[in-house]
Coordinates of C-alpha atoms and ligand atoms in Angstrom, one line a residue:
M126 CA -24.6 1.6 7.4
S127 CA -22.2 3.7 5.3
R128 CA -21.0 3.6 1.7
V129 CA -17.4 4.1 0.5
Q130 CA -15.8 3.9 -3.0
L131 CA -13.3 1.1 -2.0
A132 CA -13.2 -1.5 0.7
I133 CA -10.1 -3.6 1.1
V134 CA -10.7 -6.9 3.0
G135 CA -7.4 -7.7 4.7
G136 CA -4.8 -5.3 5.8
G137 CA -1.8 -7.6 5.3
L138 CA 1.2 -6.6 3.2
V139 CA -0.8 -6.6 0.0
G140 CA -4.0 -4.9 1.1
A141 CA -2.1 -2.2 2.9
S142 CA 0.2 -1.7 -0.1
L143 CA -2.8 -1.2 -2.3
A144 CA -4.3 1.4 0.1
L145 CA -1.0 3.3 -0.1
A146 CA -0.8 3.1 -3.9
L147 CA -4.3 4.6 -4.0
Q148 CA -4.0 7.1 -1.3
A149 CA -2.8 10.2 -3.2
G150 CA -5.2 9.7 -6.1
A151 CA -8.1 8.9 -3.7
R152 CA -7.5 12.1 -1.8
A153 CA -7.6 14.1 -5.0
R154 CA -10.8 12.4 -6.1
G155 CA -12.5 12.5 -2.7
W156 CA -12.7 8.7 -2.6
R157 CA -13.0 7.0 0.8
I158 CA -11.2 3.8 1.4
V159 CA -11.9 1.4 4.2
L160 CA -9.3 -1.3 5.2
V161 CA -10.8 -4.1 7.3
E162 CA -8.3 -6.2 9.3
P163 CA -8.7 -8.4 12.4
F164 CA -5.1 -7.8 13.7
A165 CA -3.6 -4.4 14.4
P166 CA 0.0 -4.1 13.3
G167 CA 0.4 -1.6 16.2
N168 CA 2.2 1.7 16.3
A169 CA 5.2 0.5 18.3
W170 CA 7.7 -1.7 16.6
Q171 CA 10.1 -3.9 18.4
P172 CA 12.9 -5.7 16.6
S173 CA 12.6 -9.4 17.2
Y174 CA 15.0 -12.3 16.7
D175 CA 12.1 -14.4 15.5
A176 CA 10.5 -11.9 13.1
R177 CA 9.6 -13.4 9.7
S178 CA 11.1 -11.8 6.6
S179 CA 10.6 -11.4 2.8
A180 CA 13.1 -11.0 0.1
I181 CA 11.9 -8.1 -2.0
S182 CA 13.2 -7.5 -5.5
Y183 CA 14.9 -4.5 -6.8
G184 CA 11.7 -3.8 -8.8
S185 CA 9.7 -3.7 -5.5
R186 CA 12.2 -1.2 -4.1
Q187 CA 11.4 1.0 -7.2
I188 CA 7.7 0.6 -6.5
F189 CA 8.1 1.6 -2.8
E190 CA 10.2 4.6 -3.9
R191 CA 7.4 5.7 -6.1
L192 CA 5.0 5.3 -3.2
G193 CA 7.3 7.4 -0.9
L194 CA 7.9 4.5 1.5
W195 CA 11.4 3.4 0.6
S196 CA 13.3 5.7 2.8
A197 CA 11.4 4.4 5.9
L198 CA 11.7 0.8 4.8
A199 CA 15.4 1.2 4.0
E200 CA 16.2 1.9 7.7
R201 CA 16.0 -1.8 8.3
A202 CA 16.5 -3.3 4.8
E203 CA 19.5 -5.6 4.2
A204 CA 20.8 -5.3 0.6
I205 CA 21.5 -8.6 -1.3
T206 CA 24.7 -7.9 -3.1
Q207 CA 25.3 -11.5 -4.4
I208 CA 23.2 -14.6 -4.8
Q209 CA 24.9 -18.0 -4.8
V210 CA 22.9 -20.8 -6.3
S211 CA 24.3 -24.3 -5.7
D212 CA 23.3 -28.0 -5.7
K213 CA 24.4 -30.1 -2.7
G214 CA 26.9 -32.8 -3.6
R215 CA 27.2 -31.8 -7.3
F216 CA 29.5 -29.7 -9.3
G217 CA 28.0 -26.5 -10.6
A218 CA 27.1 -23.2 -8.9
T219 CA 26.2 -19.9 -10.2
R220 CA 26.7 -16.4 -8.7
L221 CA 24.5 -13.5 -9.5
S222 CA 26.0 -10.2 -8.5
A223 CA 24.7 -6.7 -8.2
V224 CA 27.8 -5.3 -9.8
D225 CA 27.4 -7.5 -12.9
E226 CA 23.8 -6.6 -13.2
G227 CA 24.6 -2.9 -12.8
V228 CA 22.2 -2.3 -9.9
P229 CA 22.9 -1.2 -6.3
A230 CA 21.5 -4.5 -5.0
L231 CA 19.8 -7.7 -6.4
G232 CA 17.1 -7.3 -3.8
Y233 CA 16.6 -6.6 -0.1
V234 CA 15.5 -8.6 2.9
L235 CA 12.9 -7.0 5.1
E236 CA 11.2 -8.2 8.2
N237 CA 7.5 -8.5 7.5
A238 CA 6.6 -6.8 10.8
W239 CA 8.7 -3.8 9.8
M240 CA 7.1 -3.5 6.4
G241 CA 3.6 -3.8 8.1
H242 CA 4.6 -1.1 10.6
C243 CA 5.9 1.3 7.9
L244 CA 2.8 0.8 5.8
W245 CA 0.5 1.4 8.8
R246 CA 2.3 4.6 9.6
A247 CA 2.2 5.9 6.0
L248 CA -1.6 5.6 5.6
D249 CA -3.5 8.8 6.1
P250 CA -6.5 8.2 8.3
A251 CA -8.3 11.1 6.5
V252 CA -8.3 9.0 3.3
V253 CA -7.9 5.4 4.5
E254 CA -10.0 4.4 7.4
W255 CA -8.8 1.3 9.3
R256 CA -11.6 -0.9 10.7
C257 CA -9.4 -2.8 13.1
P258 CA -9.8 -5.1 14.8
A259 CA -12.7 -6.2 12.5
E260 CA -13.5 -9.1 10.3
V261 CA -15.6 -9.5 7.2
T262 CA -17.9 -12.5 7.7
R263 CA -19.9 -12.3 4.5
M264 CA -19.9 -10.4 1.2
E265 CA -23.2 -9.8 -0.6
P266 CA -23.2 -8.7 -4.2
L267 CA -25.4 -5.6 -4.9
G268 CA -26.3 -4.4 -8.4
D269 CA -23.8 -1.5 -8.0
G270 CA -21.2 -2.8 -5.5
Y271 CA -20.9 -5.1 -2.5
R272 CA -22.2 -5.1 1.0
L273 CA -19.7 -6.3 3.5
H274 CA -21.0 -7.9 6.7
L275 CA -18.7 -7.5 9.6
G276 CA -18.3 -9.6 12.7
D277 CA -19.8 -7.0 15.0
D278 CA -23.1 -7.2 13.0
S279 CA -22.4 -3.9 11.2
S280 CA -22.2 -3.6 7.4
L281 CA -20.6 -1.5 4.9
D282 CA -21.4 -0.8 1.2
C283 CA -18.7 -0.2 -1.4
D284 CA -18.4 0.4 -5.2
L285 CA -15.4 -1.9 -5.3
A286 CA -14.5 -4.7 -2.9
V287 CA -10.9 -5.9 -3.0
L288 CA -10.4 -9.4 -1.5
A289 CA -6.9 -9.4 0.0
D290 CA -7.6 -11.8 2.9
G291 CA -4.7 -14.2 2.2
G292 CA -4.2 -17.7 0.7
R293 CA -6.8 -19.4 2.9
S294 CA -9.5 -17.0 2.0
G295 CA -12.8 -18.2 3.3
L296 CA -14.6 -15.4 1.5
R297 CA -13.3 -16.4 -1.9
E298 CA -14.9 -19.8 -1.3
Q299 CA -18.1 -18.2 -0.1
L300 CA -18.3 -16.2 -3.3
G301 CA -18.0 -19.4 -5.3
I302 CA -14.6 -18.6 -6.8
A303 CA -12.9 -21.9 -7.5
V304 CA -9.1 -22.4 -7.1
R305 CA -6.6 -24.6 -8.9
H306 CA -4.8 -26.2 -6.0
T307 CA -1.5 -28.0 -6.7
P308 CA 0.1 -29.3 -3.5
Y309 CA 3.9 -29.6 -3.6
E310 CA 3.9 -32.2 -0.8
Q311 CA 6.5 -30.1 0.9
C312 CA 6.6 -27.8 3.8
A313 CA 8.7 -24.7 4.4
L314 CA 10.5 -24.4 7.7
I315 CA 11.2 -20.8 8.6
A316 CA 13.7 -19.6 11.2
N317 CA 16.3 -16.9 11.8
V318 CA 19.8 -18.2 12.4
S319 CA 23.1 -16.5 13.3
P320 CA 26.3 -17.7 11.6
A321 CA 29.8 -17.1 13.0
D322 CA 31.0 -15.3 9.9
P323 CA 29.5 -12.0 8.5
H324 CA 27.1 -12.7 5.6
G325 CA 28.4 -9.7 3.7
G326 CA 25.1 -9.3 1.9
Q327 CA 25.2 -12.8 0.3
A328 CA 22.0 -14.8 -0.2
F329 CA 22.3 -18.5 -0.7
E330 CA 19.9 -20.9 -2.6
R331 CA 21.0 -24.4 -2.1
F332 CA 19.2 -27.4 -3.7
T333 CA 19.3 -30.7 -1.9
E334 CA 17.7 -34.1 -2.5
Q335 CA 15.0 -33.3 0.1
G336 CA 14.2 -29.8 -1.3
P337 CA 15.7 -26.3 -1.6
L338 CA 17.2 -24.3 1.2
A339 CA 17.5 -20.5 1.1
L340 CA 19.5 -18.4 3.6
L341 CA 19.0 -14.7 3.2
P342 CA 21.0 -11.8 4.8
L343 CA 19.2 -9.9 7.6
P344 CA 20.2 -6.8 9.6
D345 CA 22.3 -7.5 12.8
E346 CA 24.2 -10.3 11.1
R347 CA 21.3 -12.7 11.3
C348 CA 20.1 -14.8 8.3
A349 CA 16.5 -15.8 7.4
L350 CA 16.2 -19.5 6.7
V351 CA 13.5 -21.0 4.4
W352 CA 14.1 -24.7 4.3
T353 CA 11.8 -26.8 2.2
R354 CA 11.4 -30.4 3.3
P355 CA 8.9 -33.3 3.1
P356 CA 6.1 -32.6 5.6
V357 CA 7.1 -35.3 8.1
D358 CA 10.7 -34.2 8.1
A359 CA 9.8 -30.5 8.5
E360 CA 7.8 -31.4 11.6
R361 CA 10.7 -33.5 13.0
L362 CA 13.1 -30.7 12.4
Q363 CA 10.8 -28.2 14.0
A364 CA 10.7 -30.3 17.2
L365 CA 14.5 -30.9 17.5
P366 CA 16.5 -29.2 20.3
D367 CA 18.3 -26.1 18.9
C368 CA 21.8 -27.7 18.9
E369 CA 20.6 -30.8 16.9
F370 CA 18.6 -28.6 14.5
L371 CA 21.7 -26.5 13.9
G372 CA 23.8 -29.6 13.3
E373 CA 21.4 -30.9 10.6
L374 CA 21.2 -27.5 9.0
Q375 CA 25.0 -27.2 9.0
Q376 CA 25.3 -30.5 7.3
A377 CA 22.8 -29.4 4.5
F378 CA 24.2 -25.9 4.1
G379 CA 28.0 -26.4 4.7
Y380 CA 30.4 -23.9 6.2
R381 CA 30.0 -21.1 3.8
L382 CA 29.3 -18.8 6.7
G383 CA 31.3 -20.7 9.3
S384 CA 29.5 -22.5 12.1
L385 CA 25.8 -21.7 12.7
R386 CA 25.4 -20.6 16.3
Q387 CA 21.9 -19.7 17.2
V388 CA 18.4 -20.3 15.9
G389 CA 15.1 -18.5 16.8
A390 CA 11.5 -19.8 16.7
R391 CA 10.8 -22.3 13.9
H392 CA 7.5 -22.1 11.9
V393 CA 6.3 -24.7 9.4
Y394 CA 4.1 -23.8 6.3
P395 CA 2.6 -26.5 4.0
L396 CA 3.3 -25.5 0.4
A397 CA 1.0 -25.5 -2.6
L398 CA 0.5 -23.5 -5.7
V399 CA -3.0 -22.0 -5.3
E400 CA -4.5 -19.9 -8.1
A401 CA -8.0 -18.4 -8.1
T402 CA -9.8 -19.2 -11.4
E403 CA -11.4 -15.7 -11.3
Q404 CA -9.6 -12.5 -10.2
V405 CA -12.2 -9.9 -11.3
R406 CA -15.9 -9.6 -11.4
P407 CA -18.0 -6.5 -11.6
H408 CA -17.2 -4.5 -8.4
L409 CA -14.8 -7.2 -7.2
V410 CA -11.0 -7.9 -7.4
V411 CA -9.2 -10.8 -5.8
L412 CA -5.6 -9.7 -4.9
G413 CA -2.5 -11.0 -3.2
N414 CA -2.3 -14.6 -1.9
A415 CA -6.1 -14.9 -2.3
A416 CA -5.4 -14.6 -6.1
H417 CA -2.2 -16.6 -6.3
S418 CA -0.1 -18.2 -3.6
L419 CA 3.3 -19.4 -4.7
H420 CA 6.1 -21.6 -3.4
P421 CA 8.4 -19.2 -1.4
V422 CA 11.7 -20.6 -2.6
A423 CA 11.9 -18.2 -5.5
G424 CA 10.8 -15.3 -3.2
Q425 CA 8.3 -14.0 -5.7
G426 CA 4.9 -14.0 -4.0
F427 CA 4.8 -10.6 -2.4
N428 CA 6.8 -9.1 -5.2
L429 CA 4.3 -10.2 -7.8
S430 CA 1.3 -9.0 -5.6
L431 CA 3.0 -5.6 -5.1
R432 CA 3.2 -5.2 -8.9
D433 CA -0.5 -6.3 -9.1
A434 CA -1.4 -3.8 -6.5
L435 CA 0.4 -0.9 -8.3
A436 CA -1.2 -1.9 -11.6
L437 CA -4.7 -2.1 -10.0
A438 CA -4.2 1.4 -8.4
E439 CA -3.0 2.9 -11.6
S440 CA -5.9 1.3 -13.6
L441 CA -8.5 2.6 -11.2
L442 CA -7.0 6.1 -11.0
Q443 CA -6.4 6.5 -14.7
D444 CA -10.0 5.8 -15.7
A445 CA -12.8 8.2 -15.4
A446 CA -15.3 5.3 -14.8
G447 CA -16.1 4.5 -11.2
P448 CA -13.8 2.1 -9.3
G449 CA -16.1 -0.9 -9.7
D450 CA -16.4 -0.7 -13.5
F451 CA -15.9 -4.2 -14.9
A452 CA -14.1 -3.0 -18.1
V453 CA -11.5 -1.2 -16.0
L454 CA -11.0 -4.3 -13.8
Q455 CA -10.7 -6.4 -16.9
R456 CA -8.1 -4.0 -18.3
Y457 CA -6.1 -4.3 -15.0
L458 CA -6.1 -8.1 -15.3
Q459 CA -5.1 -8.0 -18.9
R460 CA -2.2 -5.7 -18.0
Q461 CA -1.0 -8.1 -15.3
R462 CA -1.8 -11.5 -17.0
Q463 CA 1.6 -11.9 -18.6
D464 CA 3.5 -10.9 -15.5
Q465 CA 1.5 -13.3 -13.4
A466 CA 1.9 -16.2 -15.9
L467 CA 5.6 -15.7 -16.1
T468 CA 6.2 -15.3 -12.4
V469 CA 4.0 -18.2 -11.4
G470 CA 5.6 -20.3 -14.1
F471 CA 9.1 -19.3 -13.0
S472 CA 8.5 -20.1 -9.3
D473 CA 6.7 -23.4 -10.1
G474 CA 9.4 -24.4 -12.7
V475 CA 12.3 -23.7 -10.3
T476 CA 10.5 -25.6 -7.5
R477 CA 9.9 -28.6 -9.7
L478 CA 13.2 -28.7 -11.4
F479 CA 15.2 -28.4 -8.2
G480 CA 12.9 -30.3 -5.9
R481 CA 13.3 -33.7 -7.3
G482 CA 15.9 -36.4 -7.2
E483 CA 15.3 -38.2 -10.6
S484 CA 18.6 -38.6 -12.4
L485 CA 17.6 -36.9 -15.7
L486 CA 16.4 -33.9 -13.8
V487 CA 19.6 -34.0 -11.6
A488 CA 21.7 -33.9 -14.7
G489 CA 19.5 -31.2 -16.2
R490 CA 19.6 -29.0 -13.3
T491 CA 23.4 -29.4 -12.8
L492 CA 23.8 -28.5 -16.5
G493 CA 21.3 -25.7 -15.9
L494 CA 23.3 -24.2 -13.1
L495 CA 26.5 -24.6 -15.2
G496 CA 24.7 -23.2 -18.1
L497 CA 23.8 -20.2 -16.2
D498 CA 27.5 -19.5 -15.6
L499 CA 28.4 -20.4 -19.2
L500 CA 25.6 -18.6 -20.9
P501 CA 25.5 -14.9 -19.9
P502 CA 22.1 -14.3 -21.5
A503 CA 20.5 -17.2 -19.6
K504 CA 22.1 -16.0 -16.4
R505 CA 21.0 -12.5 -17.0
W506 CA 17.4 -13.7 -17.6
F507 CA 17.5 -15.6 -14.3
A508 CA 18.8 -12.5 -12.5
R509 CA 16.3 -10.1 -14.0
Q510 CA 13.5 -12.6 -13.2
A511 CA 14.7 -12.9 -9.6
M512 CA 15.0 -9.1 -9.3
G513 CA 11.4 -8.7 -10.5
L514 CA 12.4 -6.4 -13.4
G515 CA 9.6 -7.7 -15.7
T516 CA 11.7 -9.9 -18.0
R517 CA 9.9 -10.8 -21.2
S518 CA 12.6 -12.7 -23.1
L519 CA 16.3 -13.7 -23.0
Ligands
FAD43 C1 7.4 -19.2 4.2 C2 7.2 -18.1 3.3 C3 8.2 -17.3 2.8 C4 7.9 -16.3 1.9 N1 8.9 -15.5 1.5 C5 8.7 -14.6 0.5 C6 9.8 -13.8 0.0 O1 10.9 -13.9 0.4 N2 9.5 -12.8 -1.0 C7 8.2 -12.7 -1.4 O2 8.0 -11.8 -2.3 N3 7.2 -13.4 -1.0 C8 7.4 -14.3 0.0 N4 6.4 -15.1 0.5 C9 5.0 -14.8 0.0 C10 4.4 -13.6 0.8 O3 4.5 -13.9 2.2 C11 2.9 -13.5 0.5 O4 2.9 -13.3 -0.9 C12 2.3 -12.3 1.1 O5 2.4 -12.3 2.5 C13 0.8 -12.2 0.8 O6 0.3 -11.2 1.4 P1 -1.3 -11.0 1.5 O7 -1.5 -9.7 2.1 O8 -1.9 -11.3 0.2 O9 -1.8 -12.1 2.5 P2 -1.6 -12.3 4.0 O10 -0.3 -11.8 4.4 O11 -2.1 -13.6 4.4 O12 -2.6 -11.2 4.6 C14 -4.0 -11.4 4.6 C15 -4.6 -10.5 5.7 O13 -6.1 -10.6 5.6 C16 -6.6 -10.6 6.9 N5 -7.8 -11.3 6.9 C17 -8.1 -12.7 6.8 N6 -9.4 -13.0 6.7 C18 -10.0 -11.8 6.9 C19 -11.4 -11.4 6.9 N7 -12.4 -12.3 6.9 N8 -11.7 -10.1 7.1 C20 -10.7 -9.1 7.1 N9 -9.4 -9.4 7.1 C21 -9.1 -10.7 7.0 C22 -5.5 -11.4 7.7 O14 -5.5 -11.0 9.1 C23 -4.2 -10.8 7.1 O15 -3.7 -9.7 7.7 C24 6.6 -16.1 1.4 C25 5.6 -16.9 1.9 C26 5.8 -17.9 2.8 C27 4.7 -18.8 3.3

């Protein structure tokens, strides 16, 4: 059995980002970090037509720049220069543009596998030890930390355990941390598609009676589709032959990018807003999707968790107290509480406002979209929120 200062349970995008944010400070302090993850991202990276992607905000780019990862990520990042938000069958659309906002890009689209690969390569094994493939099966609170029991019957003691094992965290449940679970009764269907026309860096968010549809620009003239539909319909669309699927998508999206020519593997995710009722305990932090899992339509989940990870790393490194100190962890949460509430509220509000067909809401959202074009401060607020630049007021 060994003891380390920090153990991160889950080496997904959030757990690995936290390890990177801590790396330099941990090296200076002589801290040891262990990252436990069942699936190795691997050292080789192959571009794939079917890779899943995330829209990351301009604010997240700034965080990755600080962490020294942006130049590597940028090799395969597609800049979003314009976002077009529209409502199918109704008058009213708004365009957010990087030029108007005075930024090089509103955001970027990155393949998750590429981000994982870049994070994996950036971690220094002398500071961050990967236990991979390995799985934490049980977490036992000690007076001065946690004991992690691993699937191979070994165990590991740590001053601070960070639970970053994703939205379906079984360990969170095992620790008795309750969640607020609000199902949206919708599923997200994800696929990559190739349109006939170049996307020119445009992202599209289109709201339909059945739910919102987002098409994001990817390298190699592909687009990442996130199509929210009622569960039965999402399963039906997933099972359709490619040409029929593309026909239905074309009908919902229109011809803004010409005809849609090719589609890759389709994946369906059930959607819910899941929030842990506790994020910190002495010697424990719940992070990433294990802390809050959002509707993907507003593209905020990873962006928010990256801000959380940076804030947690800074809080731990700024304080002379040890990493598990409860007061330090409470200060971290206090620092992020407003950002979390605003971002969760923004994603949930956008989803509910645009995901329904009731006439009052329909009128309201059309006015809302028009209003965004008519009222520059509202549009600016929306753009800054989407860019993850920590908007506090109009
Ligand atoms: C369809 C869809 C589209 C999205 N699009 C966007 C977007 O455009 N922009 C955005 O910001 N966000 C987006 N998100 C949200 C984003 O994907 C998540 O916020 C992010 O992936 C959360 O990362 P995580 O590391 O917390 O969890 P995960 O990615 O789930 O990683 C958890 C890790 O923990 C590991 N693990 C699990 N159990 C154990 C265990 N017992 N022991 C050790 N390790 C364990 C898993 O193997 C996994 O690697 C989207 C989400 C969905 C579903």
